[in-house]
XYZ file of C-alpha atoms in Angstrom:
558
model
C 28.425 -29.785 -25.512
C 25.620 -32.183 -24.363
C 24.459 -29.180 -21.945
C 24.767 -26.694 -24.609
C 23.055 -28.980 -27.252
C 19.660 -29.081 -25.260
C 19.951 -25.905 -24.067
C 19.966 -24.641 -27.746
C 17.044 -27.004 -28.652
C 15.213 -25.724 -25.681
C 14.632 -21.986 -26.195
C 14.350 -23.446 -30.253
C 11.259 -24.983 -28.702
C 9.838 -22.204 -26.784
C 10.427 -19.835 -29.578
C 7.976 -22.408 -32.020
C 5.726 -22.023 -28.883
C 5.455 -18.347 -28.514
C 5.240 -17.965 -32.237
C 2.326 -20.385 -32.766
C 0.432 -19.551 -29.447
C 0.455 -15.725 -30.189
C -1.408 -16.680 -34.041
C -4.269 -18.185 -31.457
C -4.740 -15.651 -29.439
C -4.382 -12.480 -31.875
C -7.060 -15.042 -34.132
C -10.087 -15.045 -31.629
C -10.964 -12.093 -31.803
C -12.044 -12.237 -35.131
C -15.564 -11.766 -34.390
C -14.876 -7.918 -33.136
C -15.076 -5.590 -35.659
C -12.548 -2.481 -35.168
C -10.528 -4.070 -32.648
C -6.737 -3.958 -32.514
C -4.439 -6.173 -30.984
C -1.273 -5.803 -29.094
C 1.010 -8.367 -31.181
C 3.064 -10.609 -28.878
C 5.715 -10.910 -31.191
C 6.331 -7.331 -30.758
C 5.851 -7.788 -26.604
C 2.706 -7.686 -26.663
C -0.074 -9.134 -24.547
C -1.991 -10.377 -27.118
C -5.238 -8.003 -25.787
C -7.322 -6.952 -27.934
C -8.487 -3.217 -27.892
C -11.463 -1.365 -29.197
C -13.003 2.639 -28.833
C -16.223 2.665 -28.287
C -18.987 5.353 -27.595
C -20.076 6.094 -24.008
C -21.298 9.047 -22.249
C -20.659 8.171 -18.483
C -18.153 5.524 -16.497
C -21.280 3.586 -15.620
C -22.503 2.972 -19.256
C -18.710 2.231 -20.497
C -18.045 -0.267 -18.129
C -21.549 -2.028 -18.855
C -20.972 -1.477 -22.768
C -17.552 -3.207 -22.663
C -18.881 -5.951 -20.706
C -21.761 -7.260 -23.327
C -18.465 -7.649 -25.834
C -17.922 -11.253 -23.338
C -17.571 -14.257 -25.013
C -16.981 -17.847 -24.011
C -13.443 -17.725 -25.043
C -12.409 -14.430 -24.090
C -13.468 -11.209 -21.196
C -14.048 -7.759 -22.330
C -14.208 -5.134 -19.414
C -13.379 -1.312 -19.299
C -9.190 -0.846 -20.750
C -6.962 -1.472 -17.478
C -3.546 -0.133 -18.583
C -0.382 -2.395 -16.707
C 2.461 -0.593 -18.072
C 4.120 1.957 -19.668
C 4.377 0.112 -22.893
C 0.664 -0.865 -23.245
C -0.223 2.536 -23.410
C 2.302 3.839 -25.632
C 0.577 1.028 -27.884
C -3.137 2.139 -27.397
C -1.473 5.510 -28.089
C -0.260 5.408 -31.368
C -2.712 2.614 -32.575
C -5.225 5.593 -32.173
C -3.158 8.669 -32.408
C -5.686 10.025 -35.457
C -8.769 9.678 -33.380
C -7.258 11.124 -30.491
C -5.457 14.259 -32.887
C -8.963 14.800 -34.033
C -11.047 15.088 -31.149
C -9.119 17.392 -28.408
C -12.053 17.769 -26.301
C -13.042 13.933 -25.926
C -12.370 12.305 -22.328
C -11.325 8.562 -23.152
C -12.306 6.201 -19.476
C -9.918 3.638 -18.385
C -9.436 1.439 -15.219
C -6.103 2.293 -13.272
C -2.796 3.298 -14.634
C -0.232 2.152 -11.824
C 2.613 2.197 -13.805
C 4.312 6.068 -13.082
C 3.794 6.443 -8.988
C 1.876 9.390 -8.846
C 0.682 9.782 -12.553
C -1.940 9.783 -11.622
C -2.697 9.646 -7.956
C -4.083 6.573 -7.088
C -6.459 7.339 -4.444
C -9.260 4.952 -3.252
C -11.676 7.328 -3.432
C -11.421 7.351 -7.679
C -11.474 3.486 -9.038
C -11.036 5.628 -12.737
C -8.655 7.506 -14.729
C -9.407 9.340 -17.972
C -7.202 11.106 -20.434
C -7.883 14.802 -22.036
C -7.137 16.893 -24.791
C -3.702 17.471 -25.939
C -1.059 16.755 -24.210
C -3.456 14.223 -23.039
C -2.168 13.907 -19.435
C -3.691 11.012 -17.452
C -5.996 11.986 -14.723
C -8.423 10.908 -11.749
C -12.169 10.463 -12.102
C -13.626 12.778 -9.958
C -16.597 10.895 -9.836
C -18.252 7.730 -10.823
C -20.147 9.035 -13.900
C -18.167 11.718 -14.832
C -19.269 12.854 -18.539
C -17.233 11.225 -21.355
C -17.453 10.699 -24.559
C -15.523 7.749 -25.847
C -14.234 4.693 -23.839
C -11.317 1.963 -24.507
C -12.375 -1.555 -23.901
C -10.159 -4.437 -23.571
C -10.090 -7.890 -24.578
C -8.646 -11.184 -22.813
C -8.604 -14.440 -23.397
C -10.638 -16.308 -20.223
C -7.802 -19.429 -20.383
C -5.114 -16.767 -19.610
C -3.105 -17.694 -16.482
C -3.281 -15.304 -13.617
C 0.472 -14.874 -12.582
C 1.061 -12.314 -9.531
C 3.594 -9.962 -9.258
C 7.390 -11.291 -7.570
C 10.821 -9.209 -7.323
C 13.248 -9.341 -9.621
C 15.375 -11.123 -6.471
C 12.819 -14.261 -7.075
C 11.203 -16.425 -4.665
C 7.505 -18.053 -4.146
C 4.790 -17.287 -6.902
C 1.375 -19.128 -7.080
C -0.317 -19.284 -10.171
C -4.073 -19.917 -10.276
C -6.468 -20.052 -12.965
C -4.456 -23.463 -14.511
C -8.193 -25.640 -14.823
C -7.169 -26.374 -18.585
C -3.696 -27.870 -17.850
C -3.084 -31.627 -16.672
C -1.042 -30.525 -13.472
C 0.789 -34.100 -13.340
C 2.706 -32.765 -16.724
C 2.641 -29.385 -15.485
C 6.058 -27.296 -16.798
C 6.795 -23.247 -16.219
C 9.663 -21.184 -17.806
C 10.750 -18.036 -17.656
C 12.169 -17.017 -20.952
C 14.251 -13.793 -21.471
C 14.298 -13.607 -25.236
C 16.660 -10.370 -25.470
C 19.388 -12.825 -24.266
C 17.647 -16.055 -25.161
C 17.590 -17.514 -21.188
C 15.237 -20.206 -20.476
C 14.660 -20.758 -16.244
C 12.276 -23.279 -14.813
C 10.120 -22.319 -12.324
C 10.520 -25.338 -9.638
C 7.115 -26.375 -8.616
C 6.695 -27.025 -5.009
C 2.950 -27.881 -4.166
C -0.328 -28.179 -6.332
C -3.916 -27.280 -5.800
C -6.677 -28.083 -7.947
C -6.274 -25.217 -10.264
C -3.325 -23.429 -9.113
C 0.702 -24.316 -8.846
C 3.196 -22.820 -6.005
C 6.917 -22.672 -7.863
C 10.098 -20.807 -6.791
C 11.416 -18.430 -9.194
C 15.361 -17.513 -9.533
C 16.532 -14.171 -9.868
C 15.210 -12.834 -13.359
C 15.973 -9.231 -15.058
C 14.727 -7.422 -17.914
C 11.607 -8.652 -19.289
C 10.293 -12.279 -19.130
C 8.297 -14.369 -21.225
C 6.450 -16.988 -18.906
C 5.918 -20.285 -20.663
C 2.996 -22.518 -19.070
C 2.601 -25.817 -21.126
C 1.696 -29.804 -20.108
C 2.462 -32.967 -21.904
C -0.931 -32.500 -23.789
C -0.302 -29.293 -25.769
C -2.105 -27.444 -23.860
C -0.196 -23.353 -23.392
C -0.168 -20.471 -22.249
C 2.578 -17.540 -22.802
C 2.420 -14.295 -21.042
C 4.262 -11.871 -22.829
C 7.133 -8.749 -21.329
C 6.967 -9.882 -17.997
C 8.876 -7.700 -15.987
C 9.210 -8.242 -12.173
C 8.236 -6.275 -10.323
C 5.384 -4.538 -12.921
C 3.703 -7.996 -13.339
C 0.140 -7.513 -14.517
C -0.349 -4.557 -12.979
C -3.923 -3.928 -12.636
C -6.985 -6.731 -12.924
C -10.717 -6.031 -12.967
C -13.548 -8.293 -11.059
C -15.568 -9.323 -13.320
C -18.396 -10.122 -10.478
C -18.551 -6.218 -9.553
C -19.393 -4.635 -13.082
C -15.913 -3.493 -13.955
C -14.486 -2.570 -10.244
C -10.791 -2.454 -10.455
C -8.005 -3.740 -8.090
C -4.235 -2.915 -8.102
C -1.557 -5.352 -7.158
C 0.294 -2.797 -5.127
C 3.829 -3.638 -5.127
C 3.601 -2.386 -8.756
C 3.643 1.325 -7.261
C 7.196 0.712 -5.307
C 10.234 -1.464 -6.313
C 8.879 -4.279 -3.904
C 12.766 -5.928 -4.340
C 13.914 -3.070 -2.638
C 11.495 -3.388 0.630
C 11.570 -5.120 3.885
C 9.788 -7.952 4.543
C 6.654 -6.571 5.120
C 3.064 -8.708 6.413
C 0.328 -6.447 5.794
C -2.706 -7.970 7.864
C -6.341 -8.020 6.796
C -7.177 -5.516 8.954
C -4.217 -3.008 7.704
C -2.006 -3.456 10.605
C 1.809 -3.589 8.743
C 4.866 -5.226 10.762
C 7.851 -3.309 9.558
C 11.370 -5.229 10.426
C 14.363 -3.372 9.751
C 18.087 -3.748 9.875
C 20.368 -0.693 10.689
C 23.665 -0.282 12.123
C 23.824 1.426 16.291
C 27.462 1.598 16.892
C 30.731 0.538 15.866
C 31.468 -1.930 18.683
C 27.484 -3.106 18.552
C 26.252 -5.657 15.586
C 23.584 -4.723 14.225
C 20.234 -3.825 15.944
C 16.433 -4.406 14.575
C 13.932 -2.317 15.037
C 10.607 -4.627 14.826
C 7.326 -2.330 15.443
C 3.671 -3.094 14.110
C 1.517 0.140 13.494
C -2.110 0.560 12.249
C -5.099 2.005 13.550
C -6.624 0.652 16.632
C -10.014 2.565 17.018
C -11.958 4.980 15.923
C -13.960 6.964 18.050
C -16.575 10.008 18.235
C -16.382 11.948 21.412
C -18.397 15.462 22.739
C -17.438 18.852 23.862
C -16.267 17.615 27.127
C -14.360 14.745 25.819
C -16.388 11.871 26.821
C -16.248 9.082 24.241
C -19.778 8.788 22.474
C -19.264 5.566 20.588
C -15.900 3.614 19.488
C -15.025 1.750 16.684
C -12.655 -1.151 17.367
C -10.502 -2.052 13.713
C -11.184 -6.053 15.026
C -15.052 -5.379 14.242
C -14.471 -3.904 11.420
C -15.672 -6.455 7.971
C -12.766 -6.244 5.839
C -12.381 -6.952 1.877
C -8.885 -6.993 0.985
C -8.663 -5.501 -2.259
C -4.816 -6.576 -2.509
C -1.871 -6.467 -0.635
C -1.606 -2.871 -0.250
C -5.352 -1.875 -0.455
C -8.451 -2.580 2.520
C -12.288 -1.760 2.243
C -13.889 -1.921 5.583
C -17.744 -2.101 6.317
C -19.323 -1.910 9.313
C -22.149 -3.585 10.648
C -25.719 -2.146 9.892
C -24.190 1.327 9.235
C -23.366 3.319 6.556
C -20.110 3.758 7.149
C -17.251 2.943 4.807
C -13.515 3.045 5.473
C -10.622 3.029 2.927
C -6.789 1.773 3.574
C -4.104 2.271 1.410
C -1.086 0.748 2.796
C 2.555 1.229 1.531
C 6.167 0.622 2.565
C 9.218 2.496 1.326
C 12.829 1.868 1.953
C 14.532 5.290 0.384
C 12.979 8.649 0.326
C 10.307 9.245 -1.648
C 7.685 11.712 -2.868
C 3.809 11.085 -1.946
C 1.181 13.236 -3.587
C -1.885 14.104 -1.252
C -3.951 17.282 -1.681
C -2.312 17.709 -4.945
C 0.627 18.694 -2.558
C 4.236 16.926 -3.022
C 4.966 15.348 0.588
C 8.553 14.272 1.579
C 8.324 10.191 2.831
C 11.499 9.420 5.104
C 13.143 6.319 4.742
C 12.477 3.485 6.141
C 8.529 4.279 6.178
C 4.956 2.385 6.561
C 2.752 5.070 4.499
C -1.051 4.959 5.257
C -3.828 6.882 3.085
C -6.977 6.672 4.920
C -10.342 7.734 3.742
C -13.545 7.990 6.002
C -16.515 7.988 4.544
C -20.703 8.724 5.736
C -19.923 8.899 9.427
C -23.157 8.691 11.066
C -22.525 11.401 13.501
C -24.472 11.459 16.520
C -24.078 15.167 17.024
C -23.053 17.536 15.128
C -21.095 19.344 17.302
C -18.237 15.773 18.151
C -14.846 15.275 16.939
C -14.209 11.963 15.387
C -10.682 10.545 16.823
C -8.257 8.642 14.744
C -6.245 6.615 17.112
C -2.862 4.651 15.313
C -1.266 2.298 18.001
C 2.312 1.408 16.971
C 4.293 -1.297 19.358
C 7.702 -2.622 19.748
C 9.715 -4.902 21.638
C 12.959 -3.807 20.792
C 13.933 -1.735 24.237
C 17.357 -1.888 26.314
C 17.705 -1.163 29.810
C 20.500 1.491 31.513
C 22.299 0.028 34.833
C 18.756 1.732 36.878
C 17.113 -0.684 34.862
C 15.416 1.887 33.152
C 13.882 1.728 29.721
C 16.304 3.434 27.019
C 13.429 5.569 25.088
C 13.373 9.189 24.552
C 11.053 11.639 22.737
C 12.219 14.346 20.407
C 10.562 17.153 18.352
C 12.583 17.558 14.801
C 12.385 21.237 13.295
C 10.317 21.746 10.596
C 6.386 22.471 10.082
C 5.989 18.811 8.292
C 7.988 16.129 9.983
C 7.028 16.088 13.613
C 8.548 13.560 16.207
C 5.823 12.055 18.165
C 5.599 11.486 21.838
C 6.375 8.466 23.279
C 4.884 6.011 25.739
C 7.116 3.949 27.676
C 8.117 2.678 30.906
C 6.286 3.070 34.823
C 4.918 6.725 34.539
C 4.735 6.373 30.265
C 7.404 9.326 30.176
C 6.252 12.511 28.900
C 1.713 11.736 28.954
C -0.296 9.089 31.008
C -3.369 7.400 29.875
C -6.186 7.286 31.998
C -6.955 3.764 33.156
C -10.448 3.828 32.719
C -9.169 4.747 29.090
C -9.733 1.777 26.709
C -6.528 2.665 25.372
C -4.908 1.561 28.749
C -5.468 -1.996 28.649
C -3.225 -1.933 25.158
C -0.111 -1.076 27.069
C 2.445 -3.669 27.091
C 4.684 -1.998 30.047
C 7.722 -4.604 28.792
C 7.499 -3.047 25.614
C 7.545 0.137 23.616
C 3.684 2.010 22.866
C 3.152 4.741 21.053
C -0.596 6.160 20.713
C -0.777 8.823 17.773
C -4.605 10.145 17.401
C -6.024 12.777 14.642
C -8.778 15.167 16.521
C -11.066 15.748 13.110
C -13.697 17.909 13.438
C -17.304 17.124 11.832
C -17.015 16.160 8.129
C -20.169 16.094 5.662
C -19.003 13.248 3.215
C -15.644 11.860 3.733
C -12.215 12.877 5.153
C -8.457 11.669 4.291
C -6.010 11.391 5.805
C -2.330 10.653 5.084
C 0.304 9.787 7.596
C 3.337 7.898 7.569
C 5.232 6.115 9.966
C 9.188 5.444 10.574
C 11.167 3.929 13.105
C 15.248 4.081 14.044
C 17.554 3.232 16.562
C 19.842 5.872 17.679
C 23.066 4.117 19.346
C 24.419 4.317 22.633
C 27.355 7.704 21.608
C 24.448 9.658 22.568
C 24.641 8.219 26.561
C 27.113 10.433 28.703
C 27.736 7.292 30.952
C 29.748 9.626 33.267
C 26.071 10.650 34.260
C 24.383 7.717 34.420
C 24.937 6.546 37.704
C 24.824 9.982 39.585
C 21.454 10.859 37.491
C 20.164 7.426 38.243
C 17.136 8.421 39.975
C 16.308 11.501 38.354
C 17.040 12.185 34.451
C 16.304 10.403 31.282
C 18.371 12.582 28.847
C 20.932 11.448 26.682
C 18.952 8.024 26.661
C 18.850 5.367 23.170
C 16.378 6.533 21.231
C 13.881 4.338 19.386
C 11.684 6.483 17.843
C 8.397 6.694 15.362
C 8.507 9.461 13.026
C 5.201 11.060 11.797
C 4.583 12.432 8.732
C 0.947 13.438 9.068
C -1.827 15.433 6.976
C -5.288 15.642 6.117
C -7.817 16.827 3.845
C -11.592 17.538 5.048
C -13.758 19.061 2.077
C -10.768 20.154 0.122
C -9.663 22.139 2.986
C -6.115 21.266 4.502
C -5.739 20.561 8.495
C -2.963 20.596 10.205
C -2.779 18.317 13.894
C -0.803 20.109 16.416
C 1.424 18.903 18.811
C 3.072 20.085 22.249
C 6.622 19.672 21.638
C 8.217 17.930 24.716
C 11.616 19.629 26.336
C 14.609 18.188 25.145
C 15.847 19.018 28.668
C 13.029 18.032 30.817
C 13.542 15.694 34.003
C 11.407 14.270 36.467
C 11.265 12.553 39.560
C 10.502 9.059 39.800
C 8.755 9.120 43.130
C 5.919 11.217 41.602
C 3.045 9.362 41.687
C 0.682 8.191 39.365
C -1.840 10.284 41.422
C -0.337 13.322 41.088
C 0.107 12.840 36.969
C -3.970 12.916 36.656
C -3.838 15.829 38.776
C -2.188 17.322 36.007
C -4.210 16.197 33.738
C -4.625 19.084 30.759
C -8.062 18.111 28.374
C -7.228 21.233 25.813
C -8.325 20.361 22.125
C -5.181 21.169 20.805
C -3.611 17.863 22.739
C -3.007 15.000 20.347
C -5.315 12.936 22.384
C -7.907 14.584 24.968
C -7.516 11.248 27.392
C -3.791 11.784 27.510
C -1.927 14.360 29.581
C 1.400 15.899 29.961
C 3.302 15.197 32.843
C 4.377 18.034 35.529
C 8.428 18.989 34.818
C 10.635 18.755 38.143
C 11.354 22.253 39.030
């Protein structure tokens, strides 16, 4: 009863709290004429919210800016959920019933995957006209006539998103609180659960806690001994504060990307700062096998302009690249005294899913490391080049047959979308060779699996996308006829384990869709070991419609 007593007497206390902290916030804006507020005792955020008159993205951004005070930010509207704008909705629905034409500017709307597309080449979305469907800014001053600005209170606590299975969370922005009597909930007040947060380091004005498991939507409590709180209001994990502007870079907006995907449903994923993903997975190979895991890291490697006769011009190397991580998901890269900008979007999906690109529905297998790439002002250094795209994926997860050869195989799948790329592997790298005067060659790990997968673009004005996705699987071992192994010892490799990376691959150059071909490689092909290295570059085919010009296909054993 003791238990139940303070339990009781607990959420009696955070329910006084919420109550009297959302009267503080909703009150400071009481300076602002016209502006509404998103009551927290109806879920709300406590925001503030007010149309205003602007012409272009430029001037609404600027114009919601000057509305800063010392107690609370104003920037261009940033919409984090579904609910917020259902609320900015109907608080205006006779403005927006009167003026069917109007285009109303916000920041990023992240919280329908797809609706709209986020793309990093549009930082803005607008709605139009009746049905008023969101949309993309097409460009950065797009004519408007009415804008949304939004208001927040500077003390707010920054809390990043977390899965709904719990775990780490660092909170920043705590330089009001006394961190000694530091205290974090996590209040669920649809079923009236209070959970701590269990703090397990401090910085000067942040705290590292673990959360439990939470579900449903969360009201986070932040208080110290002093008085001193903070609520945040329907906190659902993962759609945590969705979207957040910089206030240093007039308005620029930044997406916490795991709002876009159920990130409790992932892998564990490390996204690097120069967009290289590790993808670890867990899937089953055979019945008298445990389980086997496929661990690969892909990203691009280089970049890379090259003439009519296939001799590289200049390369870019990702490890020179400056990088500004936007988020997790999202990179900006700048290079060096050029003009140059380059644009990752990284994502990971577990299931199937839809991606839009092109305003085309793509298929994304399961299991997936999705990239959206954007090039931008490549200073070309002749007009007539082809700029090369070259992704490097790796594993170490190989077995060996009683020859002691490397289990790897390379299929083509049916199908003008989902190609099976070639692989590299083993002494002769199976089915192509690099040449060794090839930067490319020193990145071989021969104890390992390599995969090079390069995009031939041809010369681009402004910018190119491009939008490929990567999956890897293990194939187990009911696919070896053993009865052959021995007796095709020196000569075949079919039937072999297949780890494989599947490609999912377009890209859009001035609106105009190209496709990258690729020589499908003989289910049924053979070869003989003693063939030389030699005699492979003797082979060697430098067609442009080869994935990679430096790469060649190797003779078949006739």
């Amino acid at each position: 009863m003791i238990d139940l007593k303070t339990s009781i007497v607990r959420v009696f206390i955070l329910i006084i709290l919420i109550v009297f902290n959302s009267s503080l916030i909703e009150c400071q804006y009481d300076s602002i004429k016209d502006i509404v507020v998103w009551p927290t005792s109806q879920g709300g955020n406590g925001h503030g919210y007010k149309l205003v008159q602007a012409y272009s993205i430029s001037m609404a951004t600027t114009q919601c800016a000057t509305f800063t005070s010392s107690t609370f930010k104003s920037y261009l509207e940033t919409l984090g959920s579904k609910q917020e704008w259902d609320f900015i909705f109907n608080s205006n629905s006779k403005n927006f019933a009167t003026a069917s034409n109007r285009i109303w500017v916000f920041g990023y709307c992240p919280f329908e995957p797809g609706e709209p597309s986020l793309t990093s080449r549009e930082i803005n979305i607008y709605i139009r006209g009746i049905p008023w469907n969101l949309n993309n800014a097409k460009g950065y001053n797009d004519p408007v006539q009415q804008a949304i600005c939004e208001f927040q209170p500077i003390s707010e606590v920054y809390i990043p998103s977390i899965g709904t299975n719990g775990g780490e969370i660092t909170i920043s922005n705590l330089t009001l609180f006394n961190l000694e009597t530091f205290y974090i909930s996590f209040f669920n007040p649809s079923k009236l659960l209070s959970k701590s947060c269990q703090i397990t380091s401090k910085q000067i004005s942040s705290v590292t806690c673990i959360v439990s498991p939470l579900t449903g939507f969360q009201n986070v409590i932040i208080q110290d001994a002093s008085g001193i709180n903070s609520t945040h209001f329907a906190w659902q994990p993962p759609f945590i504060k969705a979207v957040y502007p910089s206030f240093k870079e007039n308005g620029f907006i930044t997406l916490i990307g795991e709002n876009l995907i159920n990130r409790d449903k992932l892998f564990n994923t490390t996204i690097e700062n120069n967009g290289t993903v590790t993808l670890s997975s867990s899937t089953t190979t055979t019945k008298n096998e445990t389980n086997g895991i496929v661990n690969f890291t892909t990203g691009i490697q280089f970049i890379r302009e090259i003439d009519q006769d296939f001799l590289i011009v200049q390369t870019i190397s990702m490890n020179k690249v400056d990088w500004k991580q936007m988020n997790e998901t999202i990179f900006i890269g700048s290079i060096y005294n050029r003009t140059t900008l380059l644009y990752i979007n990284v994502y990971q999906f577990e299931n199937t899913n839809i991606s839009l690109f092109a305003g085309e529905e793509l298929q994304v297998s399961p299991n997936s490391i999705k990239f959206k790439i954007k090039i931008q002002d490549w200073e070309w250094s002749s007009p007539m080049n082809t700029l090369q795209i070259i992704f490097h994926s790796k594993s170490d997860k190989l077995e060996f047959d009683k020859c002691g050869r490397k289990k790897v195989q390379s299929l083509v799948s049916p199908g003008d979308q989902i190609l099976w790329t070639r692989v590299l592997v083993g002494r002769l790298l199976l089915n192509l060779t690099i040449l060794e005067n090839d930067p490319l060659f020193k990145q071989i790990d021969n104890q390992g699996f390599n995969l090079f997968t390069t995009f031939n673009i041809p010369r681009f004005r402004k910018s190119v996308e491009l939008d490929p996705a990567f999956n890897a699987l293990i194939v187990g071992d009911e696919m070896l006829d053993k009865s052959q192994c021995d007796r095709e010892c020196e000569w075949s490799f079919e039937n072999w384990k297949i780890i494989v990376i599947l490609l999912n691959k377009s890209f859009q150059n001035l609106n105009r869709r190209v496709g990258m071909l690729v020589i499908p490689f003989p289910s049924n092909q053979s070869f003989d070991k003693k063939k030389n290295r030699q005699h492979q570059q003797e082979n060697i085919n430098n067609d442009d419609i080869n994935m990679n010009p430096v790469q060649t296909k190797i003779s078949e054993k006739d």
